[in-house]
């Protein structure tokens, strides 16, 4: 019964893959980068980025499960409030271009 609440590392890695990279990018890579040849880079990226990312997020999420702030609260607990502020601000700043591109992508899909 206790194991029913535990998530496997590969489940978390696929969750990270689908939210961070997305299946749309898989199709784009297949179309624009010589079809089946891009599979090696997908496997390479999955092994070097998504698996370690899933393990780190899983470890930090379980270590600080009572905090609700995510990255900034994790860094606040480990490194201090000044670094946590910079991390939160940088995380937000990096996503400005991503969020701005979402509306144009939606318009392209509708057209």
Tab-separated table of N, CA, C and O in Angstrom:
chain	number	residue	atom	x	y	z
A	1	UNK	N	0.817	-1.195	0.000
A	1	UNK	CA	0.000	0.000	0.000
A	1	UNK	C	0.864	1.264	0.000
A	1	UNK	O	0.539	2.238	-0.621
A	2	UNK	N	1.991	1.230	0.706
A	2	UNK	CA	2.865	2.395	0.777
A	2	UNK	C	3.520	2.699	-0.571
A	2	UNK	O	3.772	3.842	-0.905
A	3	UNK	N	3.818	1.684	-1.368
A	3	UNK	CA	4.451	1.873	-2.673
A	3	UNK	C	3.517	2.480	-3.705
A	3	UNK	O	3.960	2.934	-4.744
A	4	UNK	N	2.211	2.496	-3.465
A	4	UNK	CA	1.277	3.042	-4.446
A	4	UNK	C	1.431	4.543	-4.618
A	4	UNK	O	1.014	5.094	-5.623
A	5	UNK	N	2.051	5.234	-3.665
A	5	UNK	CA	2.233	6.677	-3.754
A	5	UNK	C	3.601	7.076	-4.283
A	5	UNK	O	3.911	8.243	-4.354
A	6	UNK	N	4.416	6.110	-4.637
A	6	UNK	CA	5.753	6.418	-5.133
A	6	UNK	C	5.753	6.423	-6.658
A	6	UNK	O	5.130	5.594	-7.294
A	7	UNK	N	6.494	7.360	-7.221
A	7	UNK	CA	6.592	7.486	-8.661
A	7	UNK	C	7.945	6.955	-9.111
A	7	UNK	O	8.966	7.244	-8.492
A	8	UNK	N	7.974	6.206	-10.153
A	8	UNK	CA	9.232	5.677	-10.701
A	8	UNK	C	9.985	6.801	-11.406
A	8	UNK	O	9.401	7.760	-11.905
A	9	UNK	N	11.309	6.660	-11.501
A	9	UNK	CA	12.127	7.705	-12.115
A	9	UNK	C	11.798	7.875	-13.586
A	9	UNK	O	11.809	8.986	-14.116
A	10	UNK	N	11.494	6.788	-14.286
A	10	UNK	CA	11.218	6.911	-15.714
A	10	UNK	C	9.859	7.562	-15.971
A	10	UNK	O	9.681	8.232	-16.977
A	11	UNK	N	8.919	7.424	-15.049
A	11	UNK	CA	7.652	8.137	-15.184
A	11	UNK	C	7.879	9.632	-15.071
A	11	UNK	O	7.351	10.415	-15.860
A	12	UNK	N	8.683	10.036	-14.109
A	12	UNK	CA	9.007	11.449	-13.948
A	12	UNK	C	9.820	11.968	-15.128
A	12	UNK	O	9.621	13.097	-15.578
A	13	UNK	N	10.705	11.141	-15.682
A	13	UNK	CA	11.489	11.559	-16.852
A	13	UNK	C	10.585	11.782	-18.059
A	13	UNK	O	10.755	12.755	-18.801
A	14	UNK	N	9.613	10.903	-18.278
A	14	UNK	CA	8.684	11.104	-19.390
A	14	UNK	C	7.766	12.298	-19.156
A	14	UNK	O	7.397	12.991	-20.103
A	15	UNK	N	7.410	12.554	-17.901
A	15	UNK	CA	6.634	13.755	-17.606
A	15	UNK	C	7.445	15.007	-17.910
A	15	UNK	O	6.932	15.968	-18.482
A	16	UNK	N	8.721	14.999	-17.528
A	16	UNK	CA	9.591	16.134	-17.829
A	16	UNK	C	9.766	16.287	-19.328
A	16	UNK	O	9.749	17.398	-19.862
A	17	UNK	N	9.919	15.177	-20.028
A	17	UNK	CA	10.073	15.225	-21.477
A	17	UNK	C	8.851	15.843	-22.139
A	17	UNK	O	8.969	16.722	-22.990
A	18	UNK	N	7.675	15.403	-21.744
A	18	UNK	CA	6.472	15.881	-22.420
A	18	UNK	C	6.164	17.339	-22.097
A	18	UNK	O	5.588	18.042	-22.911
A	19	UNK	N	6.576	17.818	-20.914
A	19	UNK	CA	6.325	19.223	-20.598
A	19	UNK	C	7.446	20.144	-21.045
A	19	UNK	O	7.181	21.250	-21.498
A	20	UNK	N	8.687	19.710	-20.937
A	20	UNK	CA	9.814	20.580	-21.289
A	20	UNK	C	10.095	20.551	-22.786
A	20	UNK	O	10.257	21.583	-23.424
A	21	UNK	N	10.142	19.379	-23.359
A	21	UNK	CA	10.484	19.248	-24.768
A	21	UNK	C	9.235	19.156	-25.621
A	21	UNK	O	9.087	19.869	-26.593
A	22	UNK	N	8.350	18.278	-25.306
A	22	UNK	CA	7.076	18.157	-26.005
A	22	UNK	C	7.149	17.261	-27.224
A	22	UNK	O	8.182	17.126	-27.871
A	23	UNK	N	6.034	16.651	-27.517
A	23	UNK	CA	5.978	15.758	-28.654
A	23	UNK	C	5.939	16.516	-29.976
A	23	UNK	O	6.277	15.970	-31.018
A	24	UNK	N	5.543	17.780	-29.958
A	24	UNK	CA	5.590	18.594	-31.167
A	24	UNK	C	7.009	18.796	-31.657
A	24	UNK	O	7.275	18.785	-32.862
A	25	UNK	N	7.949	18.957	-30.739
A	25	UNK	CA	9.349	19.102	-31.120
A	25	UNK	C	9.920	17.807	-31.685
A	25	UNK	O	10.853	17.841	-32.478
A	26	UNK	N	9.385	16.688	-31.274
A	26	UNK	CA	9.823	15.415	-31.836
A	26	UNK	C	9.478	15.364	-33.315
A	26	UNK	O	10.304	15.005	-34.152
A	27	UNK	N	8.262	15.756	-33.645
A	27	UNK	CA	7.840	15.777	-35.046
A	27	UNK	C	8.633	16.797	-35.848
A	27	UNK	O	9.070	16.513	-36.968
A	28	UNK	N	8.855	17.981	-35.276
A	28	UNK	CA	9.649	19.000	-35.974
A	28	UNK	C	11.066	18.516	-36.237
A	28	UNK	O	11.617	18.731	-37.318
A	29	UNK	N	11.674	17.873	-35.259
A	29	UNK	CA	13.021	17.338	-35.453
A	29	UNK	C	13.056	16.266	-36.517
A	29	UNK	O	13.999	16.185	-37.308
A	30	UNK	N	12.035	15.453	-36.565
A	30	UNK	CA	11.961	14.402	-37.574
A	30	UNK	C	11.834	14.999	-38.967
A	30	UNK	O	12.481	14.551	-39.913
A	31	UNK	N	11.021	16.041	-39.101
A	31	UNK	CA	10.783	16.652	-40.406
A	31	UNK	C	11.993	17.450	-40.883
A	31	UNK	O	12.413	17.345	-42.033
A	32	UNK	N	12.573	18.250	-39.992
A	32	UNK	CA	13.619	19.185	-40.405
A	32	UNK	C	15.035	18.630	-40.362
A	32	UNK	O	15.932	19.204	-40.958
A	33	UNK	N	15.259	17.526	-39.650
A	33	UNK	CA	16.625	17.037	-39.483
A	33	UNK	C	16.798	15.607	-39.987
A	33	UNK	O	17.199	14.707	-39.270
A	34	UNK	N	16.477	15.371	-41.223
A	34	UNK	CA	16.756	14.126	-41.941
A	34	UNK	C	16.062	12.892	-41.370
A	34	UNK	O	16.647	11.817	-41.298
A	35	UNK	N	14.841	13.042	-40.980
A	35	UNK	CA	14.021	11.897	-40.611
A	35	UNK	C	14.580	11.042	-39.499
A	35	UNK	O	14.818	11.495	-38.395
A	36	UNK	N	14.810	9.801	-39.801
A	36	UNK	CA	15.156	8.798	-38.792
A	36	UNK	C	16.539	9.034	-38.172
A	36	UNK	O	16.822	8.519	-37.086
A	37	UNK	N	17.377	9.819	-38.800
A	37	UNK	CA	18.717	10.088	-38.269
A	37	UNK	C	18.676	10.882	-36.960
A	37	UNK	O	19.628	10.860	-36.189
A	38	UNK	N	17.588	11.586	-36.703
A	38	UNK	CA	17.495	12.408	-35.500
A	38	UNK	C	17.228	11.582	-34.239
A	38	UNK	O	17.377	12.080	-33.131
A	39	UNK	N	16.899	10.318	-34.385
A	39	UNK	CA	16.587	9.476	-33.226
A	39	UNK	C	17.779	9.373	-32.278
A	39	UNK	O	17.610	9.382	-31.067
A	40	UNK	N	18.984	9.318	-32.804
A	40	UNK	CA	20.171	9.266	-31.938
A	40	UNK	C	20.241	10.494	-31.040
A	40	UNK	O	20.522	10.383	-29.852
A	41	UNK	N	19.968	11.663	-31.586
A	41	UNK	CA	20.030	12.867	-30.759
A	41	UNK	C	18.916	12.886	-29.730
A	41	UNK	O	19.100	13.399	-28.626
A	42	UNK	N	17.749	12.327	-30.040
A	42	UNK	CA	16.675	12.240	-29.046
A	42	UNK	C	17.099	11.355	-27.880
A	42	UNK	O	16.891	11.705	-26.732
A	43	UNK	N	17.672	10.201	-28.179
A	43	UNK	CA	18.123	9.281	-27.129
A	43	UNK	C	19.240	9.927	-26.314
A	43	UNK	O	19.258	9.854	-25.083
A	44	UNK	N	20.159	10.584	-26.993
A	44	UNK	CA	21.266	11.270	-26.344
A	44	UNK	C	20.751	12.364	-25.401
A	44	UNK	O	21.171	12.469	-24.249
A	45	UNK	N	19.813	13.168	-25.880
A	45	UNK	CA	19.252	14.245	-25.083
A	45	UNK	C	18.452	13.691	-23.904
A	45	UNK	O	18.520	14.215	-22.792
A	46	UNK	N	17.716	12.628	-24.135
A	46	UNK	CA	16.933	12.027	-23.061
A	46	UNK	C	17.850	11.500	-21.961
A	46	UNK	O	17.590	11.719	-20.779
A	47	UNK	N	18.940	10.855	-22.353
A	47	UNK	CA	19.859	10.275	-21.372
A	47	UNK	C	20.655	11.346	-20.620
A	47	UNK	O	20.908	11.214	-19.426
A	48	UNK	N	21.049	12.418	-21.310
A	48	UNK	CA	21.903	13.423	-20.686
A	48	UNK	C	21.154	14.585	-20.055
A	48	UNK	O	21.737	15.337	-19.272
A	49	UNK	N	19.867	14.759	-20.409
A	49	UNK	CA	19.133	15.880	-19.836
A	49	UNK	C	17.918	15.443	-19.030
A	49	UNK	O	17.791	15.788	-17.866
A	50	UNK	N	17.012	14.702	-19.644
A	50	UNK	CA	15.737	14.432	-18.989
A	50	UNK	C	15.835	13.457	-17.827
A	50	UNK	O	15.137	13.628	-16.828
A	51	UNK	N	16.673	12.455	-17.917
A	51	UNK	CA	16.817	11.527	-16.793
A	51	UNK	C	17.462	12.231	-15.591
A	51	UNK	O	16.920	12.162	-14.475
A	52	UNK	N	18.583	12.958	-15.747
A	52	UNK	CA	19.120	13.688	-14.588
A	52	UNK	C	18.162	14.758	-14.060
A	52	UNK	O	18.047	14.953	-12.854
A	53	UNK	N	17.452	15.422	-14.974
A	53	UNK	CA	16.475	16.432	-14.562
A	53	UNK	C	15.386	15.802	-13.704
A	53	UNK	O	15.015	16.335	-12.650
A	54	UNK	N	14.879	14.664	-14.127
A	54	UNK	CA	13.841	13.971	-13.370
A	54	UNK	C	14.351	13.528	-12.005
A	54	UNK	O	13.641	13.642	-11.002
A	55	UNK	N	15.578	13.036	-11.951
A	55	UNK	CA	16.137	12.600	-10.670
A	55	UNK	C	16.347	13.775	-9.716
A	55	UNK	O	16.066	13.674	-8.522
A	56	UNK	N	16.824	14.908	-10.237
A	56	UNK	CA	17.029	16.077	-9.387
A	56	UNK	C	15.710	16.641	-8.884
A	56	UNK	O	15.574	16.959	-7.699
A	57	UNK	N	14.732	16.790	-9.774
A	57	UNK	CA	13.445	17.335	-9.371
A	57	UNK	C	12.746	16.397	-8.391
A	57	UNK	O	12.144	16.840	-7.415
A	58	UNK	N	12.848	15.109	-8.636
A	58	UNK	CA	12.261	14.155	-7.706
A	58	UNK	C	12.900	14.217	-6.330
A	58	UNK	O	12.208	14.163	-5.309
A	59	UNK	N	14.209	14.338	-6.298
A	59	UNK	CA	14.917	14.416	-5.013
A	59	UNK	C	14.584	15.705	-4.276
A	59	UNK	O	14.283	15.690	-3.083
A	60	UNK	N	14.626	16.833	-4.968
A	60	UNK	CA	14.322	18.103	-4.317
A	60	UNK	C	12.862	18.193	-3.913
A	60	UNK	O	12.529	18.721	-2.850
A	61	UNK	N	11.971	17.676	-4.760
A	61	UNK	CA	10.554	17.697	-4.426
A	61	UNK	C	10.218	16.854	-3.213
A	61	UNK	O	9.365	17.207	-2.408
A	62	UNK	N	10.898	15.733	-3.065
A	62	UNK	CA	10.631	14.893	-1.892
A	62	UNK	C	11.334	15.435	-0.647
A	62	UNK	O	10.838	15.269	0.462
A	63	UNK	N	12.475	16.089	-0.819
A	63	UNK	CA	13.183	16.647	0.337
A	63	UNK	C	12.450	17.862	0.908
A	63	UNK	O	12.442	18.072	2.118
A	64	UNK	N	11.836	18.669	0.044
A	64	UNK	CA	11.137	19.876	0.480
A	64	UNK	C	9.659	19.796	0.118
A	64	UNK	O	9.102	20.710	-0.477
A	65	UNK	N	9.003	18.708	0.488
A	65	UNK	CA	7.623	18.479	0.065
A	65	UNK	C	6.621	19.412	0.731
A	65	UNK	O	5.532	19.600	0.214
A	66	UNK	N	6.982	20.027	1.832
A	66	UNK	CA	6.050	20.926	2.506
A	66	UNK	C	6.098	22.353	1.952
A	66	UNK	O	5.242	23.169	2.277
A	67	UNK	N	7.100	22.658	1.144
A	67	UNK	CA	7.214	23.986	0.549
A	67	UNK	C	6.521	23.991	-0.806
A	67	UNK	O	6.614	23.051	-1.571
A	68	UNK	N	5.844	25.072	-1.131
A	68	UNK	CA	5.078	25.102	-2.370
A	68	UNK	C	5.658	25.987	-3.455
A	68	UNK	O	5.021	26.184	-4.482
A	69	UNK	N	6.853	26.527	-3.272
A	69	UNK	CA	7.373	27.502	-4.219
A	69	UNK	C	8.209	26.952	-5.347
A	69	UNK	O	8.606	27.681	-6.222
A	70	UNK	N	8.528	25.678	-5.355
A	70	UNK	CA	9.324	25.098	-6.433
A	70	UNK	C	10.783	25.484	-6.333
A	70	UNK	O	11.385	25.440	-5.257
A	71	UNK	N	11.355	25.894	-7.467
A	71	UNK	CA	12.791	26.144	-7.563
A	71	UNK	C	13.259	27.200	-6.561
A	71	UNK	O	14.251	27.004	-5.861
A	72	UNK	N	12.555	28.305	-6.464
A	72	UNK	CA	13.015	29.364	-5.564
A	72	UNK	C	12.956	28.940	-4.097
A	72	UNK	O	13.828	29.312	-3.314
A	73	UNK	N	11.953	28.165	-3.718
A	73	UNK	CA	11.907	27.718	-2.320
A	73	UNK	C	12.974	26.668	-2.031
A	73	UNK	O	13.513	26.612	-0.927
A	74	UNK	N	13.290	25.831	-3.011
A	74	UNK	CA	14.365	24.847	-2.831
A	74	UNK	C	15.695	25.549	-2.629
A	74	UNK	O	16.482	25.188	-1.756
A	75	UNK	N	15.962	26.551	-3.457
A	75	UNK	CA	17.234	27.271	-3.358
A	75	UNK	C	17.272	28.115	-2.092
A	75	UNK	O	18.324	28.252	-1.464
A	76	UNK	N	16.132	28.653	-1.682
A	76	UNK	CA	16.079	29.407	-0.435
A	76	UNK	C	16.472	28.537	0.753
A	76	UNK	O	17.204	28.974	1.637
A	77	UNK	N	16.019	27.308	0.765
A	77	UNK	CA	16.349	26.405	1.867
A	77	UNK	C	17.801	25.931	1.828
A	77	UNK	O	18.366	25.609	2.865
A	78	UNK	N	18.395	25.859	0.656
A	78	UNK	CA	19.754	25.329	0.558
A	78	UNK	C	20.830	26.403	0.456
A	78	UNK	O	21.926	26.214	0.974
A	79	UNK	N	20.546	27.519	-0.221
A	79	UNK	CA	21.588	28.514	-0.481
A	79	UNK	C	21.320	29.883	0.154
A	79	UNK	O	22.218	30.689	0.252
A	80	UNK	N	20.079	30.178	0.484
A	80	UNK	CA	19.753	31.460	1.099
A	80	UNK	C	18.800	32.284	0.253
A	80	UNK	O	18.580	32.007	-0.928
A	81	UNK	N	18.241	33.357	0.851
A	81	UNK	CA	17.206	34.129	0.162
A	81	UNK	C	17.701	34.958	-1.021
A	81	UNK	O	16.969	35.152	-1.986
A	82	UNK	N	18.932	35.440	-0.969
A	82	UNK	CA	19.431	36.277	-2.074
A	82	UNK	C	19.588	35.446	-3.350
A	82	UNK	O	19.135	35.857	-4.426
A	83	UNK	N	20.191	34.289	-3.263
A	83	UNK	CA	20.348	33.407	-4.432
A	83	UNK	C	18.983	32.910	-4.889
A	83	UNK	O	18.738	32.766	-6.090
A	84	UNK	N	18.058	32.662	-3.950
A	84	UNK	CA	16.711	32.215	-4.314
A	84	UNK	C	15.981	33.294	-5.102
A	84	UNK	O	15.259	32.991	-6.059
A	85	UNK	N	16.163	34.554	-4.722
A	85	UNK	CA	15.560	35.654	-5.471
A	85	UNK	C	16.100	35.697	-6.889
A	85	UNK	O	15.337	35.802	-7.852
A	86	UNK	N	17.413	35.603	-7.035
A	86	UNK	CA	18.014	35.616	-8.374
A	86	UNK	C	17.566	34.410	-9.201
A	86	UNK	O	17.322	34.533	-10.396
A	87	UNK	N	17.470	33.258	-8.572
A	87	UNK	CA	17.032	32.058	-9.294
A	87	UNK	C	15.589	32.200	-9.759
A	87	UNK	O	15.254	31.862	-10.901
A	88	UNK	N	14.720	32.684	-8.887
A	88	UNK	CA	13.322	32.886	-9.273
A	88	UNK	C	13.174	33.921	-10.366
A	88	UNK	O	12.401	33.751	-11.307
A	89	UNK	N	13.906	35.017	-10.246
A	89	UNK	CA	13.850	36.059	-11.265
A	89	UNK	C	14.382	35.546	-12.602
A	89	UNK	O	13.806	35.806	-13.655
A	90	UNK	N	15.489	34.810	-12.592
A	90	UNK	CA	16.067	34.258	-13.812
A	90	UNK	C	15.132	33.242	-14.446
A	90	UNK	O	14.961	33.219	-15.665
A	91	UNK	N	14.522	32.406	-13.618
A	91	UNK	CA	13.564	31.418	-14.122
A	91	UNK	C	12.403	32.118	-14.813
A	91	UNK	O	11.963	31.719	-15.887
A	92	UNK	N	11.910	33.191	-14.219
A	92	UNK	CA	10.831	33.965	-14.819
A	92	UNK	C	11.315	34.660	-16.093
A	92	UNK	O	10.627	34.650	-17.112
A	93	UNK	N	12.509	35.250	-16.032
A	93	UNK	CA	13.037	35.969	-17.190
A	93	UNK	C	13.286	35.075	-18.394
A	93	UNK	O	13.094	35.486	-19.536
A	94	UNK	N	13.701	33.851	-18.153
A	94	UNK	CA	13.940	32.922	-19.260
A	94	UNK	C	12.655	32.519	-19.968
A	94	UNK	O	12.675	32.167	-21.143
A	95	UNK	N	11.556	32.569	-19.242
A	95	UNK	CA	10.298	32.120	-19.828
A	95	UNK	C	9.517	33.234	-20.530
A	95	UNK	O	8.475	32.976	-21.125
A	96	UNK	N	9.995	34.455	-20.486
A	96	UNK	CA	9.302	35.548	-21.169
A	96	UNK	C	9.240	35.282	-22.670
A	96	UNK	O	8.176	35.410	-23.288
A	97	UNK	N	10.354	34.902	-23.269
A	97	UNK	CA	10.342	34.651	-24.713
A	97	UNK	C	9.507	33.425	-25.047
A	97	UNK	O	8.834	33.392	-26.082
A	98	UNK	N	9.501	32.436	-24.182
A	98	UNK	CA	8.691	31.243	-24.409
A	98	UNK	C	7.206	31.591	-24.376
A	98	UNK	O	6.443	31.196	-25.250
A	99	UNK	N	6.803	32.348	-23.383
A	99	UNK	CA	5.396	32.717	-23.259
A	99	UNK	C	4.988	33.637	-24.400
A	99	UNK	O	3.887	33.511	-24.948
A	100	UNK	N	5.857	34.543	-24.792
A	100	UNK	CA	5.543	35.434	-25.911
A	100	UNK	C	5.395	34.687	-27.229
A	100	UNK	O	4.607	35.068	-28.084
A	101	UNK	N	6.131	33.595	-27.395
A	101	UNK	CA	6.038	32.845	-28.651
A	101	UNK	C	4.810	31.946	-28.715
A	101	UNK	O	4.442	31.485	-29.786
A	102	UNK	N	4.173	31.696	-27.577
A	102	UNK	CA	3.007	30.813	-27.566
A	102	UNK	C	1.839	31.402	-28.345
A	102	UNK	O	1.122	30.693	-29.025
A	103	UNK	N	1.603	32.697	-28.235
A	103	UNK	CA	0.470	33.294	-28.937
A	103	UNK	C	0.662	33.251	-30.437
A	103	UNK	O	-0.273	32.961	-31.192
A	104	UNK	N	1.873	33.517	-30.918
A	104	UNK	CA	2.105	33.449	-32.367
A	104	UNK	C	2.035	32.012	-32.855
A	104	UNK	O	1.574	31.750	-33.974
A	105	UNK	N	2.451	31.051	-32.042
A	105	UNK	CA	2.337	29.650	-32.433
A	105	UNK	C	0.881	29.232	-32.542
A	105	UNK	O	0.517	28.460	-33.434
A	106	UNK	N	0.044	29.734	-31.648
A	106	UNK	CA	-1.382	29.429	-31.725
A	106	UNK	C	-2.015	30.018	-32.965
A	106	UNK	O	-2.859	29.393	-33.622
A	107	UNK	N	-1.613	31.243	-33.309
A	107	UNK	CA	-2.138	31.872	-34.535
A	107	UNK	C	-1.692	31.129	-35.783
A	107	UNK	O	-2.458	30.973	-36.737
A	108	UNK	N	-0.455	30.650	-35.773
A	108	UNK	CA	0.035	29.867	-36.912
A	108	UNK	C	-0.744	28.570	-37.060
A	108	UNK	O	-1.070	28.151	-38.171
A	109	UNK	N	-1.064	27.949	-35.943
A	109	UNK	CA	-1.817	26.694	-35.995
A	109	UNK	C	-3.237	26.914	-36.493
A	109	UNK	O	-3.788	26.071	-37.208
A	110	UNK	N	-3.832	28.033	-36.133
A	110	UNK	CA	-5.191	28.330	-36.578
A	110	UNK	C	-5.259	28.709	-38.050
A	110	UNK	O	-6.284	28.534	-38.692
A	111	UNK	N	-4.173	29.251	-38.584
A	111	UNK	CA	-4.218	29.745	-39.969
A	111	UNK	C	-4.042	28.698	-40.997
A	111	UNK	O	-4.058	27.632	-41.081
